[in-house]
Every structure is written in structure tokens, then in C-alpha cells.
Amino acid sequence: MLNLYFLRSFLMWIASFFLPRKPVLDEYSITEFCWLNDIDYNLHLNNTSFCNKLEYGRTDLFLRSGLWSAMQKKKASLFIYSFTIRYRREIAPFTKFNVVSKIVGWDNDSYYLEQRLVKNGFVHAVAMAKMKLIRATTQEIFDMIGEKDIKSPELPAEVANWIEYDRVSSERLRTPAPTPAREHKKSQ
């Protein structure tokens, strides 16, 4: 299964040389299919396969927008810093659907993406991803693809709230948890 992932990613990279480049703020859509190896014991697309399909959508967006090429030239890295998915309805085996990906905003070092798994106009799942850049800023990458004057759109309310949740969660995780010994001494 792991080899299939790398093979598919490599083929997407090759295909990106032949597909038209799209503006960075456009929606990017790829067609996917729920195969038998994508299902779980409930006979629908499993959680891991949902995430794999979304990964291919992000790959398509970064390749076809030119962002990936610019990051490579800058020797920058990109990784998922935070990710949330909301499942709405199952996807049955042998179902064709689309993964729609869009950059909805950014800050100095991160891109914020919304992704949807859509079949016949119905959104089966929606995900948000914070893609963090290392060794470059978002503006440096935009400059390299000719988007020098681009400004981040105002974030949708649910994305802004999700970013705030992420910030609060990170602060909470930085606070050391009390150990049982400390708790015992406090109560004496």
C-alpha cells in the first residue's frame, strides 16, 4: 500500500508538467474512486483512505499552482501542522467522487486549506489543514510564482475559529500536567 502512495504521487508529479497551471486561489478538483482496499468492516470508505484521498488533493493543488516547484527552488519544506476532518456521510465501494481543495488563507509561514469530498453535489466530508512552511515565508513563495501583490482573503468564520481552537489547544499542551505526587502534596 505504501508503494502505491509513492507511485501515485510520482505519477501526479509527472502529470503536473502536462496539465495547465491554475491560479493559486482557484479550487482544484481531482476525481477519486472507492476501491475494495479502501473500505473497512462497515463496507464504506475507511478513515485512512479519506485522509489519503485528501493528501492527493493537496498534492494536486501544490503541484499545479506552482507552489511546490517554488518551494523546491527555495529548499523549503511543507508539512501538515494541524488537520481536522468532519465526516457527513459514508462513501460506498465502487463510488466515484471528487476531492475539491482550496487555499482559503495564509499567514507568514502557513497555508490554510479547505478540502471537500463531493459526490453529485453533496459534501460527504470536509477537512481543514494548516500546512506549515520551513525555510521560507508564504510571501517569498508567492513572489517566486509571480503573485507578488496577492493578499490573504478574509478567513471563513469556521477556519478562524479552528485556528483559535488550535492556538488554545497548543497553549494548554505547553502547560505541564500535574503529576500524582504534586497533587498529593497539594491536598495535604
N, C-alpha and C. Protein backbone atom coordinates (compact mmCIF):
# COMPACT_ATOMS: atom_id res chain seq x y z
N MET A 1 0.83 -1.21 0.00
CA MET A 1 0.00 0.00 0.00
C MET A 1 0.87 1.26 0.00
N LEU A 2 1.95 1.24 0.79
CA LEU A 2 2.82 2.39 0.86
C LEU A 2 3.45 2.68 -0.49
N ASN A 3 3.86 1.64 -1.21
CA ASN A 3 4.45 1.83 -2.53
C ASN A 3 3.46 2.44 -3.50
N LEU A 4 2.19 2.08 -3.38
CA LEU A 4 1.16 2.65 -4.24
C LEU A 4 1.06 4.16 -4.02
N TYR A 5 1.18 4.59 -2.77
CA TYR A 5 1.14 6.01 -2.45
C TYR A 5 2.26 6.76 -3.18
N PHE A 6 3.48 6.25 -3.08
CA PHE A 6 4.61 6.91 -3.73
C PHE A 6 4.50 6.86 -5.25
N LEU A 7 4.03 5.75 -5.77
CA LEU A 7 3.83 5.64 -7.22
C LEU A 7 2.81 6.67 -7.69
N ARG A 8 1.69 6.74 -6.99
CA ARG A 8 0.64 7.69 -7.38
C ARG A 8 1.15 9.14 -7.27
N SER A 9 1.86 9.45 -6.21
CA SER A 9 2.42 10.80 -6.04
C SER A 9 3.40 11.13 -7.16
N PHE A 10 4.23 10.15 -7.54
CA PHE A 10 5.18 10.35 -8.63
C PHE A 10 4.44 10.59 -9.94
N LEU A 11 3.39 9.82 -10.20
CA LEU A 11 2.61 10.00 -11.43
C LEU A 11 1.92 11.35 -11.45
N MET A 12 1.46 11.81 -10.29
CA MET A 12 0.84 13.14 -10.22
C MET A 12 1.88 14.22 -10.53
N TRP A 13 3.10 14.03 -10.05
CA TRP A 13 4.17 14.98 -10.32
C TRP A 13 4.47 15.04 -11.81
N ILE A 14 4.56 13.87 -12.46
CA ILE A 14 4.81 13.81 -13.90
C ILE A 14 3.65 14.49 -14.66
N ALA A 15 2.41 14.17 -14.28
CA ALA A 15 1.24 14.74 -14.95
C ALA A 15 1.19 16.25 -14.81
N SER A 16 1.71 16.78 -13.70
CA SER A 16 1.66 18.23 -13.48
C SER A 16 2.42 19.01 -14.54
N PHE A 17 3.38 18.36 -15.22
CA PHE A 17 4.12 19.04 -16.29
C PHE A 17 3.26 19.21 -17.54
N PHE A 18 2.21 18.41 -17.66
CA PHE A 18 1.38 18.43 -18.87
C PHE A 18 0.02 19.08 -18.64
N LEU A 19 -0.36 19.26 -17.39
CA LEU A 19 -1.65 19.88 -17.08
C LEU A 19 -1.46 21.38 -16.97
N PRO A 20 -2.49 22.15 -17.29
CA PRO A 20 -2.35 23.61 -17.22
C PRO A 20 -2.18 24.08 -15.77
N ARG A 21 -1.33 25.07 -15.61
CA ARG A 21 -1.17 25.68 -14.30
C ARG A 21 -2.42 26.49 -13.99
N LYS A 22 -2.81 26.49 -12.72
CA LYS A 22 -4.01 27.22 -12.32
C LYS A 22 -3.64 28.30 -11.32
N PRO A 23 -4.43 29.38 -11.25
CA PRO A 23 -4.20 30.40 -10.23
C PRO A 23 -4.28 29.80 -8.82
N VAL A 24 -3.46 30.32 -7.94
CA VAL A 24 -3.31 29.74 -6.61
C VAL A 24 -4.61 29.76 -5.80
N LEU A 25 -5.48 30.74 -6.04
CA LEU A 25 -6.72 30.82 -5.25
C LEU A 25 -7.90 30.07 -5.88
N ASP A 26 -7.67 29.40 -7.01
CA ASP A 26 -8.73 28.59 -7.62
C ASP A 26 -9.00 27.34 -6.78
N GLU A 27 -10.16 26.74 -7.04
CA GLU A 27 -10.43 25.41 -6.49
C GLU A 27 -9.77 24.38 -7.40
N TYR A 28 -9.21 23.37 -6.78
CA TYR A 28 -8.57 22.28 -7.51
C TYR A 28 -9.40 21.03 -7.25
N SER A 29 -9.72 20.30 -8.30
CA SER A 29 -10.57 19.13 -8.15
C SER A 29 -9.93 17.93 -8.84
N ILE A 30 -9.89 16.81 -8.13
CA ILE A 30 -9.44 15.55 -8.73
C ILE A 30 -10.53 14.52 -8.53
N THR A 31 -10.62 13.59 -9.46
CA THR A 31 -11.61 12.52 -9.37
C THR A 31 -10.97 11.33 -8.65
N GLU A 32 -11.71 10.79 -7.70
CA GLU A 32 -11.26 9.63 -6.93
C GLU A 32 -12.30 8.52 -7.02
N PHE A 33 -11.92 7.36 -6.51
CA PHE A 33 -12.77 6.17 -6.57
C PHE A 33 -12.57 5.37 -5.30
N CYS A 34 -13.63 4.83 -4.75
CA CYS A 34 -13.53 3.98 -3.56
C CYS A 34 -13.37 2.53 -4.00
N TRP A 35 -12.15 2.03 -3.87
CA TRP A 35 -11.83 0.65 -4.23
C TRP A 35 -12.08 -0.27 -3.04
N LEU A 36 -12.05 -1.56 -3.28
CA LEU A 36 -12.25 -2.53 -2.20
C LEU A 36 -11.17 -2.41 -1.12
N ASN A 37 -9.95 -2.05 -1.51
CA ASN A 37 -8.89 -1.90 -0.49
C ASN A 37 -9.03 -0.60 0.30
N ASP A 38 -10.03 0.22 -0.02
CA ASP A 38 -10.31 1.46 0.71
C ASP A 38 -11.38 1.30 1.79
N ILE A 39 -12.02 0.14 1.86
CA ILE A 39 -13.17 0.01 2.76
C ILE A 39 -12.77 -0.66 4.07
N ASP A 40 -13.61 -0.45 5.07
CA ASP A 40 -13.41 -1.09 6.37
C ASP A 40 -14.51 -2.13 6.58
N TYR A 41 -14.61 -2.66 7.80
CA TYR A 41 -15.59 -3.72 8.07
C TYR A 41 -17.03 -3.23 8.00
N ASN A 42 -17.24 -1.92 7.96
CA ASN A 42 -18.59 -1.37 7.76
C ASN A 42 -18.93 -1.22 6.28
N LEU A 43 -18.02 -1.65 5.44
CA LEU A 43 -18.20 -1.64 3.98
C LEU A 43 -18.39 -0.23 3.42
N HIS A 44 -17.58 0.71 3.92
CA HIS A 44 -17.53 2.05 3.33
C HIS A 44 -16.09 2.56 3.41
N LEU A 45 -15.84 3.68 2.73
CA LEU A 45 -14.51 4.28 2.71
C LEU A 45 -14.01 4.47 4.14
N ASN A 46 -12.84 3.90 4.45
CA ASN A 46 -12.34 3.99 5.82
C ASN A 46 -11.65 5.33 6.08
N ASN A 47 -11.42 5.63 7.36
CA ASN A 47 -10.86 6.92 7.75
C ASN A 47 -9.50 7.19 7.12
N THR A 48 -8.65 6.17 7.07
CA THR A 48 -7.33 6.34 6.48
C THR A 48 -7.44 6.67 5.00
N SER A 49 -8.33 6.00 4.30
CA SER A 49 -8.49 6.27 2.87
C SER A 49 -9.05 7.67 2.63
N PHE A 50 -9.96 8.14 3.49
CA PHE A 50 -10.42 9.53 3.39
C PHE A 50 -9.20 10.45 3.40
N CYS A 51 -8.32 10.24 4.38
CA CYS A 51 -7.14 11.11 4.52
C CYS A 51 -6.18 10.97 3.35
N ASN A 52 -6.02 9.74 2.82
CA ASN A 52 -5.16 9.55 1.65
C ASN A 52 -5.70 10.30 0.44
N LYS A 53 -7.00 10.23 0.24
CA LYS A 53 -7.61 10.93 -0.91
C LYS A 53 -7.40 12.45 -0.77
N LEU A 54 -7.51 12.96 0.46
CA LEU A 54 -7.29 14.38 0.70
C LEU A 54 -5.83 14.75 0.44
N GLU A 55 -4.91 13.86 0.79
CA GLU A 55 -3.48 14.09 0.52
C GLU A 55 -3.23 14.25 -0.97
N TYR A 56 -3.87 13.41 -1.79
CA TYR A 56 -3.72 13.54 -3.23
C TYR A 56 -4.28 14.88 -3.72
N GLY A 57 -5.36 15.34 -3.11
CA GLY A 57 -5.92 16.64 -3.46
C GLY A 57 -4.96 17.78 -3.14
N ARG A 58 -4.32 17.71 -1.97
CA ARG A 58 -3.34 18.74 -1.61
C ARG A 58 -2.13 18.68 -2.56
N THR A 59 -1.72 17.47 -2.89
CA THR A 59 -0.59 17.31 -3.81
C THR A 59 -0.91 17.97 -5.15
N ASP A 60 -2.10 17.72 -5.68
CA ASP A 60 -2.52 18.32 -6.95
C ASP A 60 -2.48 19.85 -6.85
N LEU A 61 -3.02 20.40 -5.79
CA LEU A 61 -3.06 21.85 -5.62
C LEU A 61 -1.65 22.43 -5.60
N PHE A 62 -0.76 21.88 -4.80
CA PHE A 62 0.58 22.46 -4.69
C PHE A 62 1.40 22.26 -5.95
N LEU A 63 1.21 21.14 -6.66
CA LEU A 63 1.93 20.93 -7.92
C LEU A 63 1.43 21.86 -9.02
N ARG A 64 0.12 21.89 -9.24
CA ARG A 64 -0.43 22.62 -10.38
C ARG A 64 -0.45 24.13 -10.19
N SER A 65 -0.38 24.60 -8.95
CA SER A 65 -0.34 26.05 -8.72
C SER A 65 1.06 26.61 -8.89
N GLY A 66 2.06 25.73 -8.91
CA GLY A 66 3.44 26.17 -8.98
C GLY A 66 4.09 26.36 -7.62
N LEU A 67 3.31 26.23 -6.55
CA LEU A 67 3.85 26.43 -5.21
C LEU A 67 4.92 25.38 -4.87
N TRP A 68 4.68 24.13 -5.26
CA TRP A 68 5.64 23.06 -4.94
C TRP A 68 6.98 23.32 -5.61
N SER A 69 6.96 23.70 -6.88
CA SER A 69 8.19 23.98 -7.61
C SER A 69 8.95 25.14 -6.96
N ALA A 70 8.25 26.18 -6.57
CA ALA A 70 8.89 27.32 -5.90
C ALA A 70 9.50 26.90 -4.57
N MET A 71 8.79 26.04 -3.82
CA MET A 71 9.33 25.56 -2.54
C MET A 71 10.61 24.75 -2.76
N GLN A 72 10.63 23.94 -3.81
CA GLN A 72 11.82 23.14 -4.10
C GLN A 72 13.01 24.04 -4.44
N LYS A 73 12.78 25.08 -5.22
CA LYS A 73 13.86 26.01 -5.58
C LYS A 73 14.39 26.73 -4.35
N LYS A 74 13.52 27.01 -3.41
CA LYS A 74 13.90 27.72 -2.18
C LYS A 74 14.44 26.75 -1.12
N LYS A 75 14.38 25.45 -1.42
CA LYS A 75 14.76 24.39 -0.47
C LYS A 75 13.91 24.46 0.81
N ALA A 76 12.65 24.81 0.61
CA ALA A 76 11.70 24.89 1.71
C ALA A 76 10.97 23.56 1.85
N SER A 77 10.49 23.30 3.04
CA SER A 77 9.70 22.10 3.31
C SER A 77 8.29 22.52 3.72
N LEU A 78 7.36 21.63 3.48
CA LEU A 78 5.96 21.87 3.82
C LEU A 78 5.43 20.63 4.52
N PHE A 79 4.75 20.81 5.64
CA PHE A 79 4.17 19.67 6.32
C PHE A 79 2.84 20.06 6.97
N ILE A 80 2.05 19.03 7.26
CA ILE A 80 0.78 19.29 7.94
C ILE A 80 1.06 19.58 9.41
N TYR A 81 0.70 20.76 9.82
CA TYR A 81 0.88 21.18 11.21
C TYR A 81 -0.35 20.86 12.03
N SER A 82 -1.51 20.96 11.37
CA SER A 82 -2.77 20.66 12.05
C SER A 82 -3.78 20.23 11.00
N PHE A 83 -4.68 19.32 11.39
CA PHE A 83 -5.62 18.77 10.43
C PHE A 83 -6.89 18.35 11.17
N THR A 84 -8.03 18.69 10.60
CA THR A 84 -9.32 18.30 11.17
C THR A 84 -10.22 17.85 10.03
N ILE A 85 -10.96 16.77 10.27
CA ILE A 85 -11.91 16.31 9.26
C ILE A 85 -13.27 16.09 9.91
N ARG A 86 -14.30 16.43 9.18
CA ARG A 86 -15.68 16.20 9.62
C ARG A 86 -16.35 15.30 8.59
N TYR A 87 -16.77 14.13 9.05
CA TYR A 87 -17.45 13.18 8.16
C TYR A 87 -18.94 13.45 8.21
N ARG A 88 -19.57 13.48 7.05
CA ARG A 88 -21.00 13.75 7.00
C ARG A 88 -21.81 12.55 6.52
N ARG A 89 -21.28 11.85 5.54
CA ARG A 89 -21.99 10.69 5.00
C ARG A 89 -20.97 9.73 4.43
N GLU A 90 -21.28 8.45 4.54
CA GLU A 90 -20.34 7.44 4.06
C GLU A 90 -20.21 7.45 2.54
N ILE A 91 -19.11 6.88 2.07
CA ILE A 91 -18.88 6.66 0.65
C ILE A 91 -18.76 5.16 0.44
N ALA A 92 -19.65 4.63 -0.37
CA ALA A 92 -19.74 3.17 -0.58
C ALA A 92 -18.66 2.70 -1.57
N PRO A 93 -18.38 1.39 -1.55
CA PRO A 93 -17.42 0.85 -2.53
C PRO A 93 -17.87 1.12 -3.97
N PHE A 94 -16.90 1.26 -4.83
CA PHE A 94 -17.10 1.48 -6.27
C PHE A 94 -17.79 2.81 -6.57
N THR A 95 -17.64 3.78 -5.67
CA THR A 95 -18.23 5.10 -5.85
C THR A 95 -17.17 6.06 -6.37
N LYS A 96 -17.53 6.81 -7.39
CA LYS A 96 -16.67 7.86 -7.93
C LYS A 96 -17.06 9.17 -7.25
N PHE A 97 -16.06 9.96 -6.86
CA PHE A 97 -16.32 11.24 -6.20
C PHE A 97 -15.16 12.19 -6.49
N ASN A 98 -15.32 13.44 -6.11
CA ASN A 98 -14.28 14.45 -6.32
C ASN A 98 -13.71 14.91 -4.99
N VAL A 99 -12.42 15.19 -5.01
CA VAL A 99 -11.76 15.86 -3.89
C VAL A 99 -11.49 17.29 -4.37
N VAL A 100 -12.12 18.24 -3.69
CA VAL A 100 -12.00 19.65 -4.05
C VAL A 100 -11.17 20.34 -2.97
N SER A 101 -10.08 20.96 -3.40
CA SER A 101 -9.14 21.60 -2.47
C SER A 101 -9.00 23.07 -2.81
N LYS A 102 -8.87 23.88 -1.77
CA LYS A 102 -8.73 25.33 -1.98
C LYS A 102 -7.93 25.93 -0.83
N ILE A 103 -7.00 26.81 -1.19
CA ILE A 103 -6.32 27.61 -0.16
C ILE A 103 -7.28 28.73 0.22
N VAL A 104 -7.66 28.78 1.49
CA VAL A 104 -8.63 29.79 1.92
C VAL A 104 -7.96 30.96 2.63
N GLY A 105 -6.66 30.85 2.89
CA GLY A 105 -5.93 31.95 3.53
C GLY A 105 -4.54 31.51 3.92
N TRP A 106 -3.79 32.45 4.45
CA TRP A 106 -2.43 32.15 4.89
C TRP A 106 -1.96 33.23 5.84
N ASP A 107 -0.88 32.90 6.55
CA ASP A 107 -0.17 33.89 7.35
C ASP A 107 1.29 33.83 6.91
N ASN A 108 2.20 34.29 7.72
CA ASN A 108 3.60 34.39 7.31
C ASN A 108 4.23 33.04 6.98
N ASP A 109 3.85 31.99 7.70
CA ASP A 109 4.53 30.70 7.50
C ASP A 109 3.60 29.52 7.26
N SER A 110 2.32 29.76 7.05
CA SER A 110 1.38 28.65 6.89
C SER A 110 0.30 28.97 5.86
N TYR A 111 -0.10 27.91 5.14
CA TYR A 111 -1.26 27.97 4.26
C TYR A 111 -2.41 27.25 4.95
N TYR A 112 -3.62 27.77 4.81
CA TYR A 112 -4.82 27.14 5.37
C TYR A 112 -5.68 26.65 4.21
N LEU A 113 -5.96 25.36 4.22
CA LEU A 113 -6.72 24.75 3.14
C LEU A 113 -8.05 24.22 3.64
N GLU A 114 -9.05 24.32 2.78
CA GLU A 114 -10.31 23.61 2.99
C GLU A 114 -10.41 22.57 1.89
N GLN A 115 -10.81 21.37 2.27
CA GLN A 115 -10.97 20.30 1.29
C GLN A 115 -12.32 19.63 1.52
N ARG A 116 -12.92 19.22 0.39
CA ARG A 116 -14.23 18.57 0.47
C ARG A 116 -14.21 17.32 -0.40
N LEU A 117 -14.86 16.27 0.08
CA LEU A 117 -15.12 15.09 -0.74
C LEU A 117 -16.56 15.21 -1.19
N VAL A 118 -16.77 15.32 -2.51
CA VAL A 118 -18.07 15.66 -3.06
C VAL A 118 -18.52 14.61 -4.07
N LYS A 119 -19.76 14.20 -3.92
CA LYS A 119 -20.38 13.29 -4.91
C LYS A 119 -21.75 13.84 -5.26
N ASN A 120 -21.97 14.07 -6.54
CA ASN A 120 -23.26 14.60 -7.03
C ASN A 120 -23.70 15.84 -6.27
N GLY A 121 -22.76 16.73 -5.99
CA GLY A 121 -23.07 17.99 -5.33
C GLY A 121 -23.19 17.92 -3.81
N PHE A 122 -23.18 16.72 -3.23
CA PHE A 122 -23.28 16.59 -1.78
C PHE A 122 -21.88 16.43 -1.18
N VAL A 123 -21.61 17.20 -0.12
CA VAL A 123 -20.32 17.14 0.56
C VAL A 123 -20.36 16.00 1.59
N HIS A 124 -19.60 14.95 1.32
CA HIS A 124 -19.54 13.78 2.21
C HIS A 124 -18.60 14.00 3.39
N ALA A 125 -17.59 14.82 3.21
CA ALA A 125 -16.64 15.14 4.29
C ALA A 125 -16.01 16.48 3.97
N VAL A 126 -15.66 17.20 5.02
CA VAL A 126 -14.96 18.47 4.86
C VAL A 126 -13.77 18.44 5.83
N ALA A 127 -12.64 18.93 5.35
CA ALA A 127 -11.42 18.93 6.16
C ALA A 127 -10.75 20.29 6.08
N MET A 128 -10.02 20.61 7.15
CA MET A 128 -9.20 21.81 7.17
C MET A 128 -7.78 21.37 7.49
N ALA A 129 -6.82 21.98 6.81
CA ALA A 129 -5.43 21.65 7.05
C ALA A 129 -4.61 22.93 7.15
N LYS A 130 -3.73 22.94 8.13
CA LYS A 130 -2.74 24.01 8.24
C LYS A 130 -1.43 23.42 7.74
N MET A 131 -0.93 23.96 6.63
CA MET A 131 0.31 23.49 6.02
C MET A 131 1.41 24.48 6.37
N LYS A 132 2.37 24.03 7.15
CA LYS A 132 3.43 24.90 7.66
C LYS A 132 4.67 24.83 6.78
N LEU A 133 5.23 26.00 6.49
CA LEU A 133 6.45 26.12 5.70
C LEU A 133 7.67 26.22 6.61
N ILE A 134 8.75 25.58 6.19
CA ILE A 134 10.04 25.69 6.88
C ILE A 134 11.03 26.26 5.86
N ARG A 135 11.88 27.18 6.28
CA ARG A 135 12.93 27.80 5.47
C ARG A 135 12.40 28.73 4.37
N ALA A 136 11.19 29.21 4.51
CA ALA A 136 10.64 30.19 3.57
C ALA A 136 9.37 30.78 4.19
N THR A 137 8.97 31.92 3.67
CA THR A 137 7.69 32.50 4.08
C THR A 137 6.70 32.30 2.93
N THR A 138 5.44 32.39 3.24
CA THR A 138 4.42 32.26 2.20
C THR A 138 4.61 33.35 1.13
N GLN A 139 4.95 34.56 1.57
CA GLN A 139 5.12 35.65 0.60
C GLN A 139 6.30 35.40 -0.33
N GLU A 140 7.40 34.84 0.20
CA GLU A 140 8.55 34.51 -0.67
C GLU A 140 8.14 33.51 -1.75
N ILE A 141 7.34 32.52 -1.35
CA ILE A 141 6.89 31.51 -2.32
C ILE A 141 5.95 32.13 -3.34
N PHE A 142 5.01 32.97 -2.88
CA PHE A 142 4.11 33.65 -3.81
C PHE A 142 4.90 34.53 -4.78
N ASP A 143 5.90 35.25 -4.28
CA ASP A 143 6.73 36.09 -5.15
C ASP A 143 7.38 35.26 -6.25
N MET A 144 7.83 34.06 -5.91
CA MET A 144 8.53 33.21 -6.88
C MET A 144 7.61 32.71 -7.99
N ILE A 145 6.30 32.66 -7.74
CA ILE A 145 5.38 32.22 -8.80
C ILE A 145 4.66 33.40 -9.46
N GLY A 146 5.16 34.62 -9.19
CA GLY A 146 4.61 35.80 -9.84
C GLY A 146 3.39 36.39 -9.17
N GLU A 147 3.11 36.00 -7.95
CA GLU A 147 1.94 36.52 -7.21
C GLU A 147 2.41 37.52 -6.16
N LYS A 148 3.13 38.55 -6.59
CA LYS A 148 3.76 39.50 -5.67
C LYS A 148 2.76 40.33 -4.87
N ASP A 149 1.62 40.65 -5.44
CA ASP A 149 0.65 41.53 -4.79
C ASP A 149 -0.50 40.78 -4.13
N ILE A 150 -0.40 39.47 -4.05
CA ILE A 150 -1.50 38.68 -3.51
C ILE A 150 -1.63 38.88 -2.00
N LYS A 151 -2.85 39.01 -1.54
CA LYS A 151 -3.15 39.16 -0.11
C LYS A 151 -4.07 38.04 0.31
N SER A 152 -3.91 37.61 1.55
CA SER A 152 -4.77 36.53 2.06
C SER A 152 -6.22 37.01 2.12
N PRO A 153 -7.13 36.19 1.59
CA PRO A 153 -8.55 36.54 1.76
C PRO A 153 -8.91 36.48 3.25
N GLU A 154 -10.02 37.13 3.59
CA GLU A 154 -10.50 37.01 4.96
C GLU A 154 -10.90 35.55 5.19
N LEU A 155 -10.45 35.01 6.29
CA LEU A 155 -10.72 33.60 6.56
C LEU A 155 -12.20 33.38 6.86
N PRO A 156 -12.78 32.29 6.35
CA PRO A 156 -14.15 31.95 6.74
C PRO A 156 -14.22 31.77 8.25
N ALA A 157 -15.38 32.05 8.84
CA ALA A 157 -15.54 32.00 10.30
C ALA A 157 -15.12 30.66 10.88
N GLU A 158 -15.50 29.55 10.22
CA GLU A 158 -15.16 28.24 10.78
C GLU A 158 -13.65 27.98 10.78
N VAL A 159 -12.94 28.53 9.79
CA VAL A 159 -11.49 28.38 9.73
C VAL A 159 -10.84 29.24 10.82
N ALA A 160 -11.30 30.48 10.97
CA ALA A 160 -10.77 31.35 12.02
C ALA A 160 -11.00 30.73 13.40
N ASN A 161 -12.18 30.16 13.62
CA ASN A 161 -12.47 29.50 14.90
C ASN A 161 -11.59 28.27 15.10
N TRP A 162 -11.35 27.53 14.04
CA TRP A 162 -10.49 26.35 14.11
C TRP A 162 -9.05 26.76 14.46
N ILE A 163 -8.56 27.85 13.86
CA ILE A 163 -7.21 28.35 14.17
C ILE A 163 -7.13 28.75 15.64
N GLU A 164 -8.18 29.40 16.12
CA GLU A 164 -8.20 29.79 17.54
C GLU A 164 -8.22 28.56 18.44
N TYR A 165 -9.02 27.56 18.09
CA TYR A 165 -9.03 26.30 18.85
C TYR A 165 -7.62 25.70 18.90
N ASP A 166 -6.95 25.70 17.76
CA ASP A 166 -5.60 25.15 17.66
C ASP A 166 -4.64 25.91 18.57
N ARG A 167 -4.76 27.24 18.59
CA ARG A 167 -3.90 28.06 19.44
C ARG A 167 -4.12 27.76 20.91
N VAL A 168 -5.39 27.71 21.33
CA VAL A 168 -5.72 27.42 22.72
C VAL A 168 -5.24 26.01 23.11
N SER A 169 -5.46 25.06 22.23
CA SER A 169 -5.02 23.69 22.48
C SER A 169 -3.51 23.62 22.65
N SER A 170 -2.78 24.33 21.80
CA SER A 170 -1.32 24.33 21.90
C SER A 170 -0.85 24.93 23.22
N GLU A 171 -1.48 26.04 23.64
CA GLU A 171 -1.13 26.64 24.93
C GLU A 171 -1.38 25.66 26.07
N ARG A 172 -2.51 24.99 26.02
CA ARG A 172 -2.86 24.03 27.06
C ARG A 172 -1.85 22.88 27.12
N LEU A 173 -1.40 22.42 25.95
CA LEU A 173 -0.44 21.32 25.92
C LEU A 173 0.94 21.75 26.39
N ARG A 174 1.25 23.04 26.33
CA ARG A 174 2.54 23.53 26.84
C ARG A 174 2.58 23.58 28.36
N THR A 175 1.41 23.64 28.99
CA THR A 175 1.33 23.68 30.45
C THR A 175 1.56 22.27 30.98
N PRO A 176 2.57 22.10 31.84
CA PRO A 176 2.84 20.74 32.34
C PRO A 176 1.64 20.19 33.12
N ALA A 177 1.34 18.96 32.86
CA ALA A 177 0.26 18.30 33.58
C ALA A 177 0.73 18.00 35.00
N PRO A 178 -0.14 18.15 35.98
CA PRO A 178 0.27 17.84 37.36
C PRO A 178 0.54 16.35 37.50
N THR A 179 1.57 16.04 38.23
CA THR A 179 1.87 14.63 38.49
C THR A 179 1.10 14.21 39.73
N PRO A 180 0.83 12.94 39.88
CA PRO A 180 0.11 12.48 41.08
C PRO A 180 0.81 12.89 42.37
N ALA A 181 2.13 12.91 42.40
CA ALA A 181 2.87 13.29 43.61
C ALA A 181 2.59 14.74 43.96
N ARG A 182 2.57 15.62 42.97
CA ARG A 182 2.27 17.03 43.21
C ARG A 182 0.86 17.21 43.74
N GLU A 183 -0.08 16.50 43.14
CA GLU A 183 -1.47 16.58 43.58
C GLU A 183 -1.59 16.13 45.05
N HIS A 184 -0.89 15.07 45.40
CA HIS A 184 -0.97 14.55 46.77
C HIS A 184 -0.43 15.56 47.76
N LYS A 185 0.70 16.22 47.42
CA LYS A 185 1.30 17.21 48.34
C LYS A 185 0.39 18.42 48.49
N LYS A 186 -0.30 18.83 47.42
CA LYS A 186 -1.20 19.98 47.49
C LYS A 186 -2.37 19.71 48.43
N SER A 187 -2.84 18.48 48.42
CA SER A 187 -4.03 18.16 49.23
C SER A 187 -3.70 18.00 50.71
N GLN A 188 -2.41 17.88 51.06
CA GLN A 188 -2.05 17.70 52.49
C GLN A 188 -1.99 19.01 53.23
